Amino acid sequence: EDKVVQSPLSLVVHEGDTVTLNCSYEVTNFRSLLWYKQEKKAPTFLFMLTSSGIEKKSGRLSSILDKKELFSILNITATQTGDSAVYLCCSGAGSYQLTFGKGTKLSVIP
Amino acid sequence: KAGVTQTPRYLIKTRGQQVTLSCSPISGHRSVSWYQQTPGQGLQFLFEYFSETQRNKGNFPGRFSGRQFSNSRSEMNVSTLELGDSALYLCASRDQGNTEAFFGQGTRLTVV
């Protein structure tokens, strides 16, 4: 059975801190690793990673995939209160379904 | 382009009833997936439809069913509702061949 595990499950930081969120996976016919941000209801897409070692960046957010060790990290630098959300990691496999981790709840306090 | 639209946004049903949820994908997207989100289990895959055919199904009982119409709109049906079916039901649409999924706002179902 495909599995995605995220850590930590929750995290509280102060504005300006840098955070690293972790995601490990065990997936048959792995195709991609995706990160989403969920603030209220609809998860919004952040990154899709398919190749090892290639960092993807968007503003203060960046992510990288290690296909040998089967994990990915999401970094957020200079955190802001607007970064408070649940961050979801999921794997895309040959079966087309996305397998999600339980998420990391990030709280950024002023 | 309009995003993924789910209706209704909120529903309250009693045990034993059935419910139908609707999802309109992004224009041009032919793949629609459904997910159940609960605090304890996170997001769990229900099923995916592509061109009116169910392409994949998650590990849910037969009370959960779905269908897709020729315009790619999809419906999800849950029969004989149980208290444990209370959850946020999310629909996502994708372009063909691309695993990046775009989610709707969800339908919050409460079973009492």
Short mmCIF file of N, CA and C in Angstrom, two decimals, chain B residues 6-109:
data_model
loop_
_atom_site.label_atom_id
_atom_site.label_comp_id
_atom_site.label_asym_id
_atom_site.label_seq_id
_atom_site.Cartn_x
_atom_site.Cartn_y
_atom_site.Cartn_z
N GLN B 6 -17.69 23.30 -6.47
CA GLN B 6 -18.39 22.22 -5.78
C GLN B 6 -19.67 22.77 -5.15
N THR B 7 -20.72 21.99 -5.27
CA THR B 7 -21.98 22.35 -4.63
C THR B 7 -22.61 21.13 -4.00
N PRO B 8 -23.34 21.30 -2.88
CA PRO B 8 -23.41 22.53 -2.11
C PRO B 8 -22.15 22.71 -1.27
N ARG B 9 -22.00 23.80 -0.60
CA ARG B 9 -20.83 24.03 0.25
C ARG B 9 -21.00 23.36 1.62
N TYR B 10 -22.24 23.30 2.09
CA TYR B 10 -22.52 22.71 3.39
C TYR B 10 -23.78 21.85 3.28
N LEU B 11 -23.78 20.76 4.05
CA LEU B 11 -24.92 19.85 4.07
C LEU B 11 -25.04 19.24 5.46
N ILE B 12 -26.27 19.16 5.94
CA ILE B 12 -26.52 18.41 7.16
C ILE B 12 -27.54 17.34 6.83
N LYS B 13 -27.19 16.11 7.12
CA LYS B 13 -28.08 14.97 6.83
C LYS B 13 -28.19 14.11 8.09
N THR B 14 -29.24 13.29 8.12
CA THR B 14 -29.37 12.36 9.25
C THR B 14 -28.92 10.96 8.82
N ARG B 15 -28.57 10.18 9.79
CA ARG B 15 -28.11 8.80 9.53
C ARG B 15 -29.15 8.06 8.71
N GLY B 16 -28.68 7.28 7.77
CA GLY B 16 -29.56 6.48 6.94
C GLY B 16 -29.97 7.16 5.64
N GLN B 17 -29.85 8.48 5.59
CA GLN B 17 -30.20 9.19 4.35
C GLN B 17 -29.10 9.00 3.33
N GLN B 18 -29.38 9.50 2.13
CA GLN B 18 -28.35 9.51 1.11
C GLN B 18 -28.09 10.95 0.68
N VAL B 19 -26.95 11.16 0.04
CA VAL B 19 -26.57 12.51 -0.35
C VAL B 19 -25.85 12.47 -1.70
N THR B 20 -26.04 13.53 -2.47
CA THR B 20 -25.34 13.67 -3.75
C THR B 20 -24.59 14.99 -3.77
N LEU B 21 -23.31 14.91 -4.08
CA LEU B 21 -22.46 16.10 -4.16
C LEU B 21 -22.06 16.30 -5.62
N SER B 22 -21.87 17.57 -5.99
CA SER B 22 -21.58 17.87 -7.39
C SER B 22 -20.25 18.60 -7.53
N CYS B 23 -19.59 18.36 -8.65
CA CYS B 23 -18.30 18.99 -8.93
C CYS B 23 -18.21 19.35 -10.41
N SER B 24 -17.93 20.62 -10.68
CA SER B 24 -17.68 21.05 -12.05
C SER B 24 -16.20 21.36 -12.19
N PRO B 25 -15.49 20.64 -13.06
CA PRO B 25 -14.04 20.84 -13.16
C PRO B 25 -13.69 22.11 -13.94
N ILE B 26 -12.42 22.41 -13.96
CA ILE B 26 -11.90 23.51 -14.77
C ILE B 26 -12.18 23.17 -16.24
N SER B 27 -12.58 24.18 -16.99
CA SER B 27 -12.90 23.96 -18.39
C SER B 27 -11.74 23.29 -19.12
N GLY B 28 -12.05 22.21 -19.81
CA GLY B 28 -11.01 21.50 -20.56
C GLY B 28 -10.40 20.34 -19.81
N HIS B 29 -10.59 20.29 -18.50
CA HIS B 29 -10.08 19.16 -17.71
C HIS B 29 -11.07 18.01 -17.79
N ARG B 30 -10.55 16.84 -18.11
CA ARG B 30 -11.44 15.68 -18.23
C ARG B 30 -11.31 14.70 -17.05
N SER B 31 -10.32 14.93 -16.20
CA SER B 31 -10.13 14.06 -15.04
C SER B 31 -10.68 14.73 -13.80
N VAL B 32 -11.52 14.00 -13.08
CA VAL B 32 -12.08 14.49 -11.82
C VAL B 32 -11.85 13.43 -10.75
N SER B 33 -11.26 13.85 -9.63
CA SER B 33 -11.03 12.95 -8.50
C SER B 33 -11.78 13.46 -7.29
N TRP B 34 -12.13 12.53 -6.41
CA TRP B 34 -12.82 12.87 -5.17
C TRP B 34 -11.98 12.39 -3.99
N TYR B 35 -11.96 13.22 -2.94
CA TYR B 35 -11.22 12.90 -1.72
C TYR B 35 -12.09 13.20 -0.51
N GLN B 36 -11.90 12.39 0.53
CA GLN B 36 -12.54 12.64 1.81
C GLN B 36 -11.48 13.14 2.78
N GLN B 37 -11.76 14.22 3.47
CA GLN B 37 -10.79 14.74 4.44
C GLN B 37 -11.41 14.78 5.83
N THR B 38 -10.80 14.08 6.77
CA THR B 38 -11.21 14.09 8.17
C THR B 38 -10.01 14.41 9.02
N PRO B 39 -10.24 14.96 10.23
CA PRO B 39 -9.10 15.33 11.08
C PRO B 39 -8.18 14.15 11.40
N GLY B 40 -8.75 12.98 11.57
CA GLY B 40 -7.92 11.85 11.97
C GLY B 40 -7.19 11.18 10.83
N GLN B 41 -7.80 11.13 9.66
CA GLN B 41 -7.25 10.36 8.53
C GLN B 41 -6.62 11.22 7.45
N GLY B 42 -6.82 12.51 7.50
CA GLY B 42 -6.28 13.35 6.44
C GLY B 42 -7.08 13.18 5.17
N LEU B 43 -6.42 13.45 4.04
CA LEU B 43 -7.07 13.35 2.73
C LEU B 43 -6.97 11.94 2.21
N GLN B 44 -8.12 11.32 1.94
CA GLN B 44 -8.11 9.96 1.42
C GLN B 44 -8.82 9.90 0.07
N PHE B 45 -8.19 9.19 -0.84
CA PHE B 45 -8.68 9.09 -2.21
C PHE B 45 -9.93 8.22 -2.27
N LEU B 46 -10.97 8.74 -2.94
CA LEU B 46 -12.20 7.98 -3.13
C LEU B 46 -12.24 7.33 -4.50
N PHE B 47 -12.23 8.14 -5.54
CA PHE B 47 -12.20 7.61 -6.91
C PHE B 47 -11.84 8.71 -7.90
N GLU B 48 -11.49 8.26 -9.10
CA GLU B 48 -11.18 9.18 -10.18
C GLU B 48 -11.95 8.79 -11.42
N TYR B 49 -12.46 9.80 -12.12
CA TYR B 49 -13.16 9.59 -13.38
C TYR B 49 -12.43 10.33 -14.49
N PHE B 50 -12.41 9.70 -15.63
CA PHE B 50 -11.83 10.31 -16.82
C PHE B 50 -12.71 9.92 -18.00
N SER B 51 -13.17 10.92 -18.73
CA SER B 51 -14.05 10.67 -19.89
C SER B 51 -15.17 9.69 -19.55
N GLU B 52 -15.86 9.97 -18.45
CA GLU B 52 -17.06 9.25 -18.02
C GLU B 52 -16.79 7.84 -17.50
N THR B 53 -15.51 7.47 -17.36
CA THR B 53 -15.17 6.11 -16.89
C THR B 53 -14.41 6.22 -15.56
N GLN B 54 -14.77 5.35 -14.64
CA GLN B 54 -14.03 5.32 -13.38
C GLN B 54 -12.69 4.66 -13.64
N ARG B 55 -11.61 5.40 -13.38
CA ARG B 55 -10.29 4.91 -13.73
C ARG B 55 -9.59 4.26 -12.53
N ASN B 56 -9.98 4.70 -11.35
CA ASN B 56 -9.33 4.17 -10.15
C ASN B 56 -10.26 4.38 -8.96
N LYS B 57 -10.17 3.50 -7.98
CA LYS B 57 -11.05 3.58 -6.82
C LYS B 57 -10.24 3.35 -5.56
N GLY B 58 -10.52 4.12 -4.53
CA GLY B 58 -9.86 3.96 -3.25
C GLY B 58 -10.55 2.91 -2.41
N ASN B 59 -10.09 2.79 -1.19
CA ASN B 59 -10.57 1.73 -0.30
C ASN B 59 -11.75 2.22 0.53
N PHE B 60 -12.88 2.41 -0.10
CA PHE B 60 -14.10 2.85 0.58
C PHE B 60 -15.21 1.85 0.28
N PRO B 61 -16.20 1.76 1.19
CA PRO B 61 -17.30 0.79 0.95
C PRO B 61 -18.14 1.18 -0.25
N GLY B 62 -18.92 0.22 -0.71
CA GLY B 62 -19.75 0.41 -1.89
C GLY B 62 -20.82 1.49 -1.74
N ARG B 63 -21.04 1.95 -0.50
CA ARG B 63 -22.01 3.05 -0.29
C ARG B 63 -21.57 4.33 -0.97
N PHE B 64 -20.28 4.40 -1.26
CA PHE B 64 -19.71 5.57 -1.94
C PHE B 64 -19.63 5.25 -3.43
N SER B 65 -20.28 6.07 -4.22
CA SER B 65 -20.25 5.85 -5.66
C SER B 65 -20.18 7.19 -6.37
N GLY B 66 -19.88 7.13 -7.64
CA GLY B 66 -19.79 8.38 -8.38
C GLY B 66 -20.10 8.16 -9.83
N ARG B 67 -20.13 9.26 -10.56
CA ARG B 67 -20.27 9.17 -12.01
C ARG B 67 -19.78 10.47 -12.62
N GLN B 68 -19.52 10.41 -13.89
CA GLN B 68 -19.08 11.60 -14.62
C GLN B 68 -19.91 11.71 -15.89
N PHE B 69 -20.27 12.92 -16.21
CA PHE B 69 -21.11 13.18 -17.37
C PHE B 69 -20.25 13.59 -18.57
N SER B 70 -20.88 13.67 -19.71
CA SER B 70 -20.14 13.96 -20.94
C SER B 70 -19.50 15.35 -20.93
N ASN B 71 -20.01 16.25 -20.09
CA ASN B 71 -19.40 17.59 -19.99
C ASN B 71 -18.33 17.63 -18.90
N SER B 72 -17.93 16.46 -18.40
CA SER B 72 -16.90 16.26 -17.38
C SER B 72 -17.35 16.59 -15.96
N ARG B 73 -18.53 17.15 -15.80
CA ARG B 73 -19.05 17.34 -14.44
C ARG B 73 -19.20 15.98 -13.77
N SER B 74 -18.97 15.98 -12.45
CA SER B 74 -19.03 14.70 -11.74
C SER B 74 -19.95 14.84 -10.52
N GLU B 75 -20.55 13.74 -10.16
CA GLU B 75 -21.34 13.66 -8.93
C GLU B 75 -20.82 12.51 -8.09
N MET B 76 -20.93 12.70 -6.79
CA MET B 76 -20.57 11.65 -5.85
C MET B 76 -21.80 11.39 -4.99
N ASN B 77 -22.10 10.13 -4.77
CA ASN B 77 -23.26 9.75 -3.98
C ASN B 77 -22.83 8.90 -2.79
N VAL B 78 -23.40 9.21 -1.64
CA VAL B 78 -23.18 8.36 -0.47
C VAL B 78 -24.54 7.91 0.02
N SER B 79 -24.76 6.60 0.09
CA SER B 79 -26.04 6.08 0.54
C SER B 79 -25.92 5.61 1.98
N THR B 80 -27.06 5.46 2.63
CA THR B 80 -27.13 4.97 4.00
C THR B 80 -26.06 5.63 4.87
N LEU B 81 -26.17 6.93 5.01
CA LEU B 81 -25.16 7.71 5.70
C LEU B 81 -24.93 7.25 7.13
N GLU B 82 -23.65 7.28 7.53
CA GLU B 82 -23.24 6.95 8.89
C GLU B 82 -22.59 8.20 9.51
N LEU B 83 -22.56 8.23 10.84
CA LEU B 83 -21.96 9.38 11.52
C LEU B 83 -20.52 9.59 11.06
N GLY B 84 -19.82 8.50 10.81
CA GLY B 84 -18.42 8.58 10.40
C GLY B 84 -18.20 9.14 9.01
N ASP B 85 -19.27 9.35 8.27
CA ASP B 85 -19.15 9.95 6.93
C ASP B 85 -19.02 11.47 7.01
N SER B 86 -19.20 12.02 8.19
CA SER B 86 -19.04 13.47 8.36
C SER B 86 -17.60 13.84 8.01
N ALA B 87 -17.47 14.74 7.06
CA ALA B 87 -16.13 15.06 6.56
C ALA B 87 -16.23 16.21 5.58
N LEU B 88 -15.07 16.68 5.15
CA LEU B 88 -14.98 17.62 4.03
C LEU B 88 -14.70 16.79 2.79
N TYR B 89 -15.54 16.91 1.79
CA TYR B 89 -15.37 16.17 0.54
C TYR B 89 -14.83 17.13 -0.51
N LEU B 90 -13.65 16.80 -1.00
CA LEU B 90 -12.96 17.65 -1.96
C LEU B 90 -12.93 17.00 -3.33
N CYS B 91 -13.12 17.82 -4.31
CA CYS B 91 -13.05 17.38 -5.69
C CYS B 91 -11.84 18.07 -6.32
N ALA B 92 -11.15 17.37 -7.21
CA ALA B 92 -10.00 17.96 -7.89
C ALA B 92 -10.06 17.63 -9.36
N SER B 93 -9.66 18.57 -10.19
CA SER B 93 -9.62 18.29 -11.62
C SER B 93 -8.21 18.42 -12.14
N ARG B 94 -7.94 17.67 -13.19
CA ARG B 94 -6.60 17.67 -13.78
C ARG B 94 -6.71 17.67 -15.28
N ASP B 95 -5.67 18.22 -15.88
CA ASP B 95 -5.52 18.13 -17.32
C ASP B 95 -5.03 16.72 -17.63
N GLN B 96 -5.29 16.25 -18.82
CA GLN B 96 -4.88 14.90 -19.17
C GLN B 96 -3.37 14.77 -19.09
N GLY B 97 -2.89 13.70 -18.47
CA GLY B 97 -1.46 13.40 -18.44
C GLY B 97 -0.66 14.20 -17.46
N ASN B 98 -1.30 15.06 -16.69
CA ASN B 98 -0.59 15.93 -15.75
C ASN B 98 -1.08 15.61 -14.35
N THR B 99 -0.17 15.30 -13.43
CA THR B 99 -0.65 14.91 -12.11
C THR B 99 -0.96 16.07 -11.20
N GLU B 100 -0.68 17.29 -11.62
CA GLU B 100 -1.02 18.46 -10.79
C GLU B 100 -2.53 18.60 -10.76
N ALA B 101 -3.11 18.56 -9.57
CA ALA B 101 -4.55 18.62 -9.41
C ALA B 101 -4.96 19.95 -8.81
N PHE B 102 -6.10 20.48 -9.26
CA PHE B 102 -6.64 21.74 -8.76
C PHE B 102 -7.92 21.41 -7.98
N PHE B 103 -7.98 21.89 -6.76
CA PHE B 103 -9.07 21.52 -5.87
C PHE B 103 -10.17 22.57 -5.81
N GLY B 104 -11.39 22.09 -5.57
CA GLY B 104 -12.51 22.95 -5.26
C GLY B 104 -12.51 23.29 -3.78
N GLN B 105 -13.49 24.11 -3.39
CA GLN B 105 -13.60 24.55 -1.99
C GLN B 105 -14.13 23.46 -1.07
N GLY B 106 -14.69 22.43 -1.66
CA GLY B 106 -15.17 21.33 -0.85
C GLY B 106 -16.62 21.45 -0.42
N THR B 107 -17.18 20.33 -0.04
CA THR B 107 -18.51 20.27 0.56
C THR B 107 -18.34 19.72 1.97
N ARG B 108 -18.79 20.50 2.95
CA ARG B 108 -18.73 20.04 4.35
C ARG B 108 -20.00 19.29 4.65
N LEU B 109 -19.90 17.98 4.84
CA LEU B 109 -21.04 17.13 5.15
C LEU B 109 -21.03 16.79 6.63
#
